[in-house]
mmCIF file of C-alpha atoms in Angstrom:
data_model
loop_
_atom_site.group_PDB
_atom_site.id
_atom_site.type_symbol
_atom_site.label_atom_id
_atom_site.label_comp_id
_atom_site.label_asym_id
_atom_site.label_seq_id
_atom_site.Cartn_x
_atom_site.Cartn_y
_atom_site.Cartn_z
ATOM 1 C CA MET U 153 3.592 -17.577 -63.830
ATOM 2 C CA ILE U 154 1.941 -14.164 -63.615
ATOM 3 C CA ARG U 155 -1.370 -15.828 -62.769
ATOM 4 C CA GLN U 156 0.328 -17.878 -60.028
ATOM 5 C CA LEU U 157 1.928 -14.756 -58.579
ATOM 6 C CA VAL U 158 -1.435 -13.030 -58.545
ATOM 7 C CA LEU U 159 -3.035 -15.996 -56.763
ATOM 8 C CA VAL U 160 -0.239 -16.131 -54.180
ATOM 9 C CA ALA U 161 -0.529 -12.412 -53.542
ATOM 10 C CA ALA U 162 -4.303 -12.666 -53.214
ATOM 11 C CA ALA U 163 -3.966 -15.561 -50.768
ATOM 12 C CA ALA U 164 -1.447 -13.629 -48.696
ATOM 13 C CA PHE U 165 -3.691 -10.573 -48.646
ATOM 14 C CA THR U 166 -6.675 -12.665 -47.610
ATOM 15 C CA ALA U 167 -4.681 -14.340 -44.808
ATOM 16 C CA SER U 168 -3.509 -10.970 -43.520
ATOM 17 C CA CYS U 169 -7.109 -9.799 -43.305
ATOM 18 C CA ILE U 170 -8.211 -12.757 -41.253
ATOM 19 C CA THR U 171 -7.775 -12.129 -37.526
ATOM 20 C CA ALA U 172 -7.581 -15.014 -35.128
ATOM 21 C CA LYS U 173 -10.697 -15.514 -33.073
ATOM 22 C CA PRO U 174 -9.976 -14.353 -29.521
ATOM 23 C CA ALA U 175 -9.886 -17.066 -26.878
ATOM 24 C CA GLU U 176 -12.988 -17.415 -24.749
ATOM 25 C CA PRO U 177 -12.499 -16.080 -21.189
ATOM 26 C CA VAL U 178 -11.995 -18.619 -18.418
ATOM 27 C CA ARG U 179 -15.159 -19.670 -16.590
ATOM 28 C CA PHE U 180 -15.480 -21.754 -13.427
ATOM 29 C CA SER U 181 -18.171 -24.407 -13.212
ATOM 30 C CA GLY U 182 -21.283 -23.143 -11.445
ATOM 31 C CA ALA U 183 -19.782 -19.655 -10.975
ATOM 32 C CA PRO U 184 -20.971 -17.240 -13.677
ATOM 33 C CA CYS U 185 -19.046 -13.963 -13.685
ATOM 34 C CA VAL U 186 -21.009 -10.686 -13.508
ATOM 35 C CA ARG U 187 -20.332 -7.048 -12.669
ATOM 36 C CA PRO U 188 -21.005 -5.787 -10.097
ATOM 37 C CA PRO U 189 -20.259 -8.973 -8.141
ATOM 38 C CA PRO U 190 -23.310 -10.755 -6.730
ATOM 39 C CA MET U 191 -24.348 -10.000 -3.154
ATOM 40 C CA HIS U 192 -22.172 -6.896 -2.964
ATOM 41 C CA CYS U 193 -23.220 -4.664 -0.050
ATOM 42 C CA PRO U 194 -24.183 -1.040 -0.677
ATOM 43 C CA ASP U 195 -22.001 1.630 0.896
ATOM 44 C CA ALA U 196 -24.179 1.631 4.017
ATOM 45 C CA ASP U 197 -26.905 -0.398 5.722
ATOM 46 C CA CYS U 198 -26.168 -3.776 4.143
ATOM 47 C CA PRO U 199 -29.304 -5.957 4.509
ATOM 48 C CA GLY U 200 -29.105 -8.801 7.003
ATOM 49 C CA ASP U 201 -30.214 -11.418 4.485
ATOM 50 C CA MET U 202 -27.370 -10.311 2.212
ATOM 51 C CA VAL U 203 -24.512 -10.570 4.706
ATOM 52 C CA THR U 204 -25.708 -14.004 5.844
ATOM 53 C CA ASN U 205 -25.764 -15.356 2.290
ATOM 54 C CA GLN U 206 -23.504 -18.386 1.764
ATOM 55 C CA GLY U 207 -22.984 -18.247 -1.983
ATOM 56 C CA ALA U 208 -24.377 -20.093 -4.974
ATOM 57 C CA VAL U 209 -21.331 -22.104 -6.080
ATOM 58 C CA ILE U 210 -21.684 -25.740 -5.004
ATOM 59 C CA GLU U 211 -18.711 -27.868 -3.999
ATOM 60 C CA PRO U 212 -20.017 -31.144 -5.463
ATOM 61 C CA LYS U 213 -18.382 -33.669 -3.111
ATOM 62 C CA SER U 214 -19.839 -32.127 0.044
ATOM 63 C CA GLY U 215 -22.831 -30.278 -1.407
ATOM 64 C CA ARG U 216 -21.742 -27.190 0.538
ATOM 65 C CA THR U 217 -21.727 -23.753 -1.036
ATOM 66 C CA PHE U 218 -19.170 -20.971 -1.355
ATOM 67 C CA PHE U 219 -18.466 -17.725 -3.218
ATOM 68 C CA LEU U 220 -15.997 -17.426 -6.087
ATOM 69 C CA ASP U 221 -14.911 -14.029 -7.433
ATOM 70 C CA TYR U 222 -12.627 -13.675 -10.457
ATOM 71 C CA PRO U 223 -12.008 -11.383 -13.472
ATOM 72 C CA CYS U 224 -14.727 -11.776 -16.104
ATOM 73 C CA ASP U 225 -12.109 -11.284 -18.833
ATOM 74 C CA LEU U 226 -9.635 -13.829 -17.439
ATOM 75 C CA LYS U 227 -7.608 -15.237 -20.317
ATOM 76 C CA PRO U 228 -6.413 -18.851 -20.595
ATOM 77 C CA GLY U 229 -2.826 -18.993 -19.374
ATOM 78 C CA GLU U 230 -3.000 -15.620 -17.608
ATOM 79 C CA LYS U 231 -1.046 -15.379 -14.334
ATOM 80 C CA VAL U 232 -3.258 -14.885 -11.270
ATOM 81 C CA THR U 233 -3.200 -14.617 -7.484
ATOM 82 C CA VAL U 234 -5.471 -17.091 -5.665
ATOM 83 C CA VAL U 235 -6.891 -16.273 -2.215
ATOM 84 C CA LEU U 236 -8.793 -18.611 0.117
ATOM 85 C CA ALA U 237 -10.676 -16.259 2.494
ATOM 86 C CA LEU U 238 -12.107 -17.641 5.766
ATOM 87 C CA HIS U 239 -14.755 -15.906 7.860
ATOM 88 C CA GLY U 240 -14.791 -15.573 11.647
ATOM 89 C CA GLY U 241 -16.578 -17.729 14.207
ATOM 90 C CA GLY U 242 -20.355 -17.650 13.821
ATOM 91 C CA SER U 243 -20.112 -15.452 10.745
ATOM 92 C CA TYR U 244 -20.895 -16.090 7.076
ATOM 93 C CA GLY U 245 -19.113 -16.176 3.747
ATOM 94 C CA ASN U 246 -20.712 -13.017 2.431
ATOM 95 C CA TRP U 247 -20.009 -11.071 5.608
ATOM 96 C CA GLN U 248 -16.362 -11.936 5.034
ATOM 97 C CA ARG U 249 -16.488 -10.956 1.325
ATOM 98 C CA ASN U 250 -17.657 -7.507 2.351
ATOM 99 C CA TYR U 251 -15.483 -7.249 5.497
ATOM 100 C CA ALA U 252 -12.304 -7.796 3.432
ATOM 101 C CA PRO U 253 -13.570 -6.933 -0.064
ATOM 102 C CA PHE U 254 -11.004 -8.596 -2.329
ATOM 103 C CA MET U 255 -13.866 -8.722 -4.833
ATOM 104 C CA ASP U 256 -13.486 -4.963 -5.464
ATOM 105 C CA TYR U 257 -9.962 -5.566 -6.788
ATOM 106 C CA VAL U 258 -10.160 -8.849 -8.706
ATOM 107 C CA ASP U 259 -9.993 -7.094 -12.082
ATOM 108 C CA LYS U 260 -7.179 -4.675 -11.231
ATOM 109 C CA TYR U 261 -4.907 -7.228 -9.525
ATOM 110 C CA ARG U 262 -6.100 -10.389 -11.361
ATOM 111 C CA LEU U 263 -7.347 -12.202 -8.266
ATOM 112 C CA ILE U 264 -9.347 -15.404 -7.856
ATOM 113 C CA VAL U 265 -10.974 -15.386 -4.413
ATOM 114 C CA ALA U 266 -12.825 -18.350 -2.885
ATOM 115 C CA THR U 267 -14.877 -17.652 0.262
ATOM 116 C CA PRO U 268 -16.358 -20.745 1.970
ATOM 117 C CA ASN U 269 -18.748 -21.188 4.934
ATOM 118 C CA THR U 270 -18.798 -23.267 8.102
ATOM 119 C CA ARG U 271 -20.420 -23.547 11.510
ATOM 120 C CA GLY U 272 -17.044 -23.579 13.239
ATOM 121 C CA TRP U 273 -13.684 -24.188 11.600
ATOM 122 C CA SER U 274 -11.947 -27.457 12.374
ATOM 123 C CA GLU U 275 -10.242 -30.403 10.678
ATOM 124 C CA ALA U 276 -13.711 -31.593 9.635
ATOM 125 C CA ASP U 277 -13.798 -28.726 7.121
ATOM 126 C CA ASP U 278 -10.449 -29.539 5.544
ATOM 127 C CA PRO U 279 -11.706 -31.843 2.748
ATOM 128 C CA TYR U 280 -14.270 -29.201 1.735
ATOM 129 C CA LEU U 281 -11.550 -26.538 1.573
ATOM 130 C CA HIS U 282 -9.162 -28.846 -0.282
ATOM 131 C CA ASN U 283 -11.851 -29.608 -2.866
ATOM 132 C CA ILE U 284 -12.522 -25.890 -3.433
ATOM 133 C CA VAL U 285 -8.822 -25.168 -3.925
ATOM 134 C CA ASP U 286 -8.382 -28.191 -6.195
ATOM 135 C CA SER U 287 -11.261 -27.082 -8.405
ATOM 136 C CA VAL U 288 -9.794 -23.588 -8.769
ATOM 137 C CA LEU U 289 -6.301 -24.878 -9.519
ATOM 138 C CA ASP U 290 -7.564 -27.471 -11.987
ATOM 139 C CA THR U 291 -9.463 -24.787 -13.910
ATOM 140 C CA VAL U 292 -6.811 -22.069 -13.999
ATOM 141 C CA GLY U 293 -3.781 -24.372 -14.052
ATOM 142 C CA ARG U 294 -1.170 -24.597 -11.290
ATOM 143 C CA LYS U 295 1.544 -23.156 -13.527
ATOM 144 C CA ASN U 296 -0.530 -19.986 -13.915
ATOM 145 C CA VAL U 297 -0.796 -19.248 -10.172
ATOM 146 C CA LYS U 298 1.869 -16.668 -9.381
ATOM 147 C CA ASN U 299 0.738 -16.262 -5.760
ATOM 148 C CA PHE U 300 -1.480 -18.261 -3.370
ATOM 149 C CA TRP U 301 -2.539 -16.736 -0.053
ATOM 150 C CA LEU U 302 -4.567 -17.957 2.900
ATOM 151 C CA SER U 303 -6.554 -15.195 4.587
ATOM 152 C CA GLY U 304 -8.853 -15.292 7.591
ATOM 153 C CA HIS U 305 -10.625 -12.982 9.998
ATOM 154 C CA SER U 306 -10.695 -13.814 13.718
ATOM 155 C CA MET U 307 -11.290 -17.584 14.073
ATOM 156 C CA GLY U 308 -10.799 -17.871 10.316
ATOM 157 C CA GLY U 309 -7.307 -16.449 10.856
ATOM 158 C CA PHE U 310 -6.594 -19.048 13.530
ATOM 159 C CA ASN U 311 -7.797 -21.787 11.197
ATOM 160 C CA ALA U 312 -5.587 -20.493 8.382
ATOM 161 C CA ARG U 313 -2.637 -20.545 10.795
ATOM 162 C CA ARG U 314 -3.502 -24.145 11.751
ATOM 163 C CA MET U 315 -3.517 -25.221 8.094
ATOM 164 C CA VAL U 316 -0.704 -23.232 6.520
ATOM 165 C CA CYS U 317 2.063 -25.824 7.069
ATOM 166 C CA SER U 318 -0.219 -28.871 6.821
ATOM 167 C CA PRO U 319 0.704 -31.523 4.235
ATOM 168 C CA TYR U 320 -1.887 -30.186 1.779
ATOM 169 C CA PHE U 321 -1.068 -26.461 1.976
ATOM 170 C CA ARG U 322 2.652 -26.318 2.798
ATOM 171 C CA ASP U 323 3.769 -26.614 -0.825
ATOM 172 C CA LYS U 324 1.021 -24.327 -2.145
ATOM 173 C CA VAL U 325 0.779 -21.297 0.139
ATOM 174 C CA ASP U 326 3.043 -18.300 -0.500
ATOM 175 C CA GLY U 327 1.581 -16.107 2.231
ATOM 176 C CA LEU U 328 -0.762 -15.798 5.211
ATOM 177 C CA LEU U 329 -2.907 -12.689 5.800
ATOM 178 C CA SER U 330 -4.240 -12.715 9.347
ATOM 179 C CA LEU U 331 -7.063 -10.242 9.966
ATOM 180 C CA SER U 332 -7.379 -9.950 13.750
ATOM 181 C CA GLY U 333 -6.888 -13.686 13.902
ATOM 182 C CA GLY U 334 -4.030 -14.130 16.363
ATOM 183 C CA ARG U 335 -0.611 -12.716 15.550
ATOM 184 C CA LEU U 336 2.051 -15.169 14.443
ATOM 185 C CA GLY U 337 5.398 -14.250 15.947
ATOM 186 C CA ASN U 338 4.206 -12.702 19.204
ATOM 187 C CA PRO U 339 6.812 -12.616 21.947
ATOM 188 C CA PRO U 340 6.671 -16.016 23.742
ATOM 189 C CA ASP U 341 5.108 -14.565 26.913
ATOM 190 C CA ALA U 342 2.397 -12.552 25.150
ATOM 191 C CA PRO U 343 -1.057 -13.960 25.961
ATOM 192 C CA GLN U 344 -3.640 -14.642 23.291
ATOM 193 C CA PRO U 345 -6.450 -12.076 23.138
ATOM 194 C CA VAL U 346 -9.592 -12.522 25.213
ATOM 195 C CA PHE U 347 -12.737 -10.637 24.289
ATOM 196 C CA ASN U 348 -15.516 -9.510 26.558
ATOM 197 C CA ILE U 349 -18.058 -10.052 23.786
ATOM 198 C CA PRO U 350 -21.061 -7.770 24.142
ATOM 199 C CA PRO U 351 -24.543 -9.309 24.257
ATOM 200 C CA THR U 352 -26.853 -8.975 21.289
ATOM 201 C CA ASN U 353 -29.379 -6.176 21.031
ATOM 202 C CA ASP U 354 -32.903 -6.667 22.320
ATOM 203 C CA SER U 355 -34.135 -5.988 18.790
ATOM 204 C CA ASP U 356 -33.234 -8.032 15.724
ATOM 205 C CA GLY U 357 -30.354 -5.712 14.858
ATOM 206 C CA ARG U 358 -29.035 -7.885 12.058
ATOM 207 C CA THR U 359 -28.180 -5.186 9.552
ATOM 208 C CA GLY U 360 -24.557 -6.016 8.821
ATOM 209 C CA ALA U 361 -24.773 -8.729 11.456
ATOM 210 C CA PHE U 362 -21.832 -10.775 12.678
ATOM 211 C CA THR U 363 -23.459 -13.449 14.821
ATOM 212 C CA VAL U 364 -20.624 -14.640 17.030
ATOM 213 C CA THR U 365 -22.996 -16.854 18.973
ATOM 214 C CA GLY U 366 -23.323 -18.877 15.780
ATOM 215 C CA PRO U 367 -26.127 -20.440 13.754
ATOM 216 C CA GLY U 368 -28.985 -21.654 15.903
ATOM 217 C CA ALA U 369 -28.887 -18.683 18.249
ATOM 218 C CA PRO U 370 -31.971 -16.457 18.486
ATOM 219 C CA GLY U 371 -32.270 -14.404 15.335
ATOM 220 C CA ALA U 372 -29.452 -16.227 13.511
ATOM 221 C CA ALA U 373 -30.100 -17.635 10.060
ATOM 222 C CA PRO U 374 -29.475 -21.372 9.530
ATOM 223 C CA LEU U 375 -26.257 -22.149 7.716
ATOM 224 C CA ALA U 376 -27.535 -24.072 4.693
ATOM 225 C CA GLY U 377 -25.142 -26.553 3.171
ATOM 226 C CA ALA U 378 -22.850 -26.543 6.193
ATOM 227 C CA ARG U 379 -21.672 -29.696 7.873
ATOM 228 C CA PRO U 380 -24.130 -31.300 10.342
ATOM 229 C CA PRO U 381 -24.593 -29.922 13.863
ATOM 230 C CA GLY U 382 -22.293 -31.069 16.607
ATOM 231 C CA GLY U 383 -19.348 -28.727 16.348
ATOM 232 C CA PRO U 384 -15.723 -29.641 15.853
ATOM 233 C CA PRO U 385 -14.581 -33.204 16.637
ATOM 234 C CA GLY U 386 -14.076 -33.712 20.348
ATOM 235 C CA GLY U 387 -16.057 -30.582 21.180
ATOM 236 C CA SER U 388 -12.904 -28.475 21.011
ATOM 237 C CA GLY U 389 -14.714 -25.283 19.978
ATOM 238 C CA PRO U 390 -13.007 -21.891 19.547
ATOM 239 C CA PHE U 391 -10.449 -22.381 22.319
ATOM 240 C CA GLY U 392 -9.527 -25.762 20.872
ATOM 241 C CA LEU U 393 -8.958 -24.110 17.503
ATOM 242 C CA ILE U 394 -6.776 -21.417 19.091
ATOM 243 C CA ALA U 395 -4.735 -24.136 20.806
ATOM 244 C CA ALA U 396 -4.473 -26.090 17.541
ATOM 245 C CA ALA U 397 -3.226 -22.963 15.760
ATOM 246 C CA ALA U 398 -0.678 -22.252 18.491
ATOM 247 C CA SER U 399 0.724 -25.795 18.302
ATOM 248 C CA ALA U 400 0.536 -26.144 14.505
ATOM 249 C CA PRO U 401 3.833 -26.723 12.690
ATOM 250 C CA SER U 402 5.649 -23.647 11.414
ATOM 251 C CA ASP U 403 8.373 -25.474 9.496
ATOM 252 C CA CYS U 404 7.376 -24.159 6.059
ATOM 253 C CA ASP U 405 8.113 -20.838 4.367
ATOM 254 C CA PHE U 406 5.581 -18.084 3.733
ATOM 255 C CA SER U 407 5.179 -14.325 3.970
ATOM 256 C CA TYR U 408 3.052 -13.024 6.818
ATOM 257 C CA ILE U 409 0.888 -9.910 7.185
ATOM 258 C CA PHE U 410 -1.092 -9.185 10.344
ATOM 259 C CA ALA U 411 -3.785 -6.495 10.417
ATOM 260 C CA ASN U 412 -5.868 -5.479 13.420
ATOM 261 C CA GLY U 413 -7.684 -2.624 15.118
ATOM 262 C CA GLU U 414 -5.958 -0.342 17.603
ATOM 263 C CA HIS U 415 -8.554 -1.094 20.298
ATOM 264 C CA GLU U 416 -8.174 -4.867 20.120
ATOM 265 C CA PRO U 417 -6.471 -6.673 23.038
ATOM 266 C CA SER U 418 -3.053 -5.317 23.940
ATOM 267 C CA ALA U 419 -1.051 -8.514 23.411
ATOM 268 C CA GLN U 420 -1.473 -8.010 19.678
ATOM 269 C CA SER U 421 -1.664 -4.218 19.566
ATOM 270 C CA LEU U 422 1.453 -3.605 21.679
ATOM 271 C CA ALA U 423 3.752 -6.258 20.181
ATOM 272 C CA THR U 424 6.641 -4.582 18.350
ATOM 273 C CA THR U 425 8.850 -7.585 17.548
ATOM 274 C CA SER U 426 8.211 -10.750 15.582
ATOM 275 C CA SER U 427 9.923 -14.120 15.734
ATOM 276 C CA TRP U 428 8.649 -14.683 12.161
ATOM 277 C CA ALA U 429 10.575 -11.611 11.044
ATOM 278 C CA GLU U 430 13.646 -12.933 12.850
ATOM 279 C CA LYS U 431 13.328 -16.200 10.924
ATOM 280 C CA TYR U 432 13.958 -14.293 7.682
ATOM 281 C CA ALA U 433 16.566 -11.925 9.166
ATOM 282 C CA CYS U 434 14.323 -8.919 8.564
ATOM 283 C CA LYS U 435 15.222 -5.447 9.774
ATOM 284 C CA PRO U 436 13.519 -4.005 12.891
ATOM 285 C CA ARG U 437 9.949 -2.900 12.365
ATOM 286 C CA LYS U 438 9.337 0.665 11.218
ATOM 287 C CA VAL U 439 6.317 2.666 10.150
ATOM 288 C CA THR U 440 6.593 2.945 6.375
ATOM 289 C CA GLU U 441 3.264 4.561 5.582
ATOM 290 C CA THR U 442 0.096 6.009 7.116
ATOM 291 C CA ILE U 443 -2.976 5.335 4.996
ATOM 292 C CA THR U 444 -6.035 7.564 5.211
ATOM 293 C CA ASP U 445 -9.556 6.658 4.125
ATOM 294 C CA ALA U 446 -12.498 9.007 3.838
ATOM 295 C CA LYS U 447 -14.816 6.065 3.213
ATOM 296 C CA GLY U 448 -15.661 3.364 5.725
ATOM 297 C CA GLY U 449 -16.024 -0.374 5.175
ATOM 298 C CA TYR U 450 -19.225 -2.144 4.149
ATOM 299 C CA VAL U 451 -20.107 -4.199 7.254
ATOM 300 C CA TYR U 452 -20.020 -4.206 11.043
ATOM 301 C CA ASP U 453 -21.570 -6.148 13.892
ATOM 302 C CA GLY U 454 -25.074 -4.741 13.750
ATOM 303 C CA SER U 455 -26.280 -7.096 16.486
ATOM 304 C CA ARG U 456 -24.101 -5.603 19.232
ATOM 305 C CA GLN U 457 -24.042 -1.841 18.802
ATOM 306 C CA LYS U 458 -26.417 -1.158 21.687
ATOM 307 C CA TYR U 459 -24.128 -2.846 24.221
ATOM 308 C CA GLY U 460 -20.932 -2.689 22.187
ATOM 309 C CA ASN U 461 -17.464 -1.482 23.015
ATOM 310 C CA PRO U 462 -14.521 -0.079 21.020
ATOM 311 C CA ALA U 463 -12.549 -3.334 21.278
ATOM 312 C CA TRP U 464 -15.321 -5.352 19.641
ATOM 313 C CA GLY U 465 -16.063 -2.670 17.060
ATOM 314 C CA ARG U 466 -18.405 0.176 16.321
ATOM 315 C CA LEU U 467 -19.929 1.459 13.079
ATOM 316 C CA PRO U 468 -17.722 1.488 9.961
ATOM 317 C CA ARG U 469 -16.191 4.843 9.127
ATOM 318 C CA GLY U 470 -13.136 6.384 7.522
ATOM 319 C CA GLY U 471 -9.883 6.839 9.359
ATOM 320 C CA ALA U 472 -6.185 6.067 9.265
ATOM 321 C CA ALA U 473 -3.976 2.995 9.427
ATOM 322 C CA LYS U 474 -0.261 2.547 10.113
ATOM 323 C CA VAL U 475 1.709 0.175 7.879
ATOM 324 C CA MET U 476 4.656 -1.248 9.844
ATOM 325 C CA GLU U 477 7.092 -3.372 7.877
ATOM 326 C CA TYR U 478 10.053 -5.547 8.788
ATOM 327 C CA GLY U 479 12.110 -4.636 5.729
ATOM 328 C CA GLY U 480 14.901 -6.458 3.958
ATOM 329 C CA CYS U 481 13.627 -9.987 4.679
ATOM 330 C CA LYS U 482 15.669 -12.681 2.988
ATOM 331 C CA ASP U 483 14.310 -14.708 0.085
ATOM 332 C CA GLY U 484 11.862 -11.949 -0.844
ATOM 333 C CA ARG U 485 9.512 -12.596 2.071
ATOM 334 C CA VAL U 486 7.203 -9.877 3.369
ATOM 335 C CA VAL U 487 6.518 -9.569 7.103
ATOM 336 C CA ALA U 488 4.349 -6.661 8.219
ATOM 337 C CA ASP U 489 1.828 -5.394 10.772
ATOM 338 C CA VAL U 490 -0.998 -3.040 9.833
ATOM 339 C CA MET U 491 -2.857 -1.237 12.614
ATOM 340 C CA ARG U 492 -6.163 0.508 11.889
ATOM 341 C CA LEU U 493 -6.344 3.433 14.277
ATOM 342 C CA ASP U 494 -9.394 3.891 16.505
ATOM 343 C CA LYS U 495 -10.904 0.600 15.210
ATOM 344 C CA GLY U 496 -11.923 -2.675 16.845
ATOM 345 C CA HIS U 497 -12.489 -6.263 15.808
ATOM 346 C CA THR U 498 -15.484 -6.065 13.474
ATOM 347 C CA GLU U 499 -15.535 -2.832 11.430
ATOM 348 C CA GLY U 500 -15.142 -3.715 7.750
ATOM 349 C CA LEU U 501 -11.847 -2.844 6.078
ATOM 350 C CA GLU U 502 -11.656 0.557 4.409
ATOM 351 C CA PRO U 503 -10.878 0.625 0.647
ATOM 352 C CA HIS U 504 -7.353 2.099 0.731
ATOM 353 C CA VAL U 505 -6.290 -0.227 3.557
ATOM 354 C CA MET U 506 -7.672 -3.202 1.641
ATOM 355 C CA GLU U 507 -5.821 -2.252 -1.516
ATOM 356 C CA ARG U 508 -2.543 -1.714 0.356
ATOM 357 C CA LEU U 509 -2.794 -5.211 1.839
ATOM 358 C CA ILE U 510 -3.244 -6.642 -1.652
ATOM 359 C CA GLN U 511 -0.243 -4.684 -2.920
ATOM 360 C CA MET U 512 1.950 -6.138 -0.165
ATOM 361 C CA MET U 513 0.665 -9.618 -0.995
ATOM 362 C CA GLU U 514 1.573 -9.086 -4.643
ATOM 363 C CA HIS U 515 5.070 -7.880 -3.720
ATOM 364 C CA ALA U 516 5.928 -10.961 -1.642
ATOM 365 C CA LYS U 517 7.938 -14.001 -2.700
ATOM 366 C CA SER U 518 5.746 -16.216 -4.877
ATOM 367 C CA GLY U 519 5.669 -19.257 -7.073
ATOM 368 C CA LYS U 520 5.266 -22.423 -4.979
ATOM 369 C CA LEU U 521 2.544 -23.779 -7.252
ATOM 370 C CA ARG U 522 4.406 -22.873 -10.430
ATOM 371 C CA ALA U 523 7.504 -24.632 -9.077
ATOM 372 C CA SER U 524 5.519 -27.774 -8.272
ATOM 373 C CA ALA U 525 3.922 -27.763 -11.725
ATOM 374 C CA SER U 526 7.231 -27.528 -13.592
#
């Protein structure tokens, strides 16, 4: 009996000394995780061939590429926020990654951010986007997505608005972050913004370039892996996309944050009410915070500085931004406007402004994907 007791005690001691092997971190196919993130711009003078990069992750059904940023120590079963980030017209995936640098905060806020590329957003891109989202959700697990946001700059914002209540996204998306991409909830008589887009410089000028004239224009890099030339079906182009966004259904629920520059067209800058806030019985808008940044963003439109204007955007720099919230929204929704003072359409987002946007996203009502998975 004594010998048996000794053996039992020895076995227990041995078991207590054995630690379980930690689970391997989550990895996404074709998207190795490194720090710093690949193709991250320096603090100034981001090379043109970097901002026009379209990513190395391949969406297998279309053969098109995209970027995917996520925490390198992501644990199986860990709760995450997923963001699908869309660039503006004529721009590139990596310009968008550095314009709205979610990638700087993926570790702190446990984000998974997919940034695709196109020649011009339209319904023709929808299967490509659906496949990217499906691959992310299949890897991380729908029940582990606490928040899913669509985000887009300029025409990317209009495309996100077009899609948000579509059959595919309506039961997935918890929020829409529109970065100078047409404000949802404008007063009915407020016109959509119209830009007097400056011409390109005589010189190459592509440091930090945002080529609004699109791939194929002089000095613009070809968009490898994008869908074939020809533009959106029916030749609708940017104005067709704006019209499609304006007429898109809005019969689903989501939080909404709009951010823009003070010098952008007045229909967006001067609007003080929001029909989207009224939908959720929010309180009147009030300034809740003024954010200051000593550091500027990473990118700008380097091709149009010579003939540029404040509305289109100058060089990135520090500054201030007003956070204006419609508080007390029912069902935990967040509705807010963020105005970056003395900024235009194309200066990259400053770090404190970027982080505050993420914090508001995290605070909003969440859980559509978890509900559908249960």
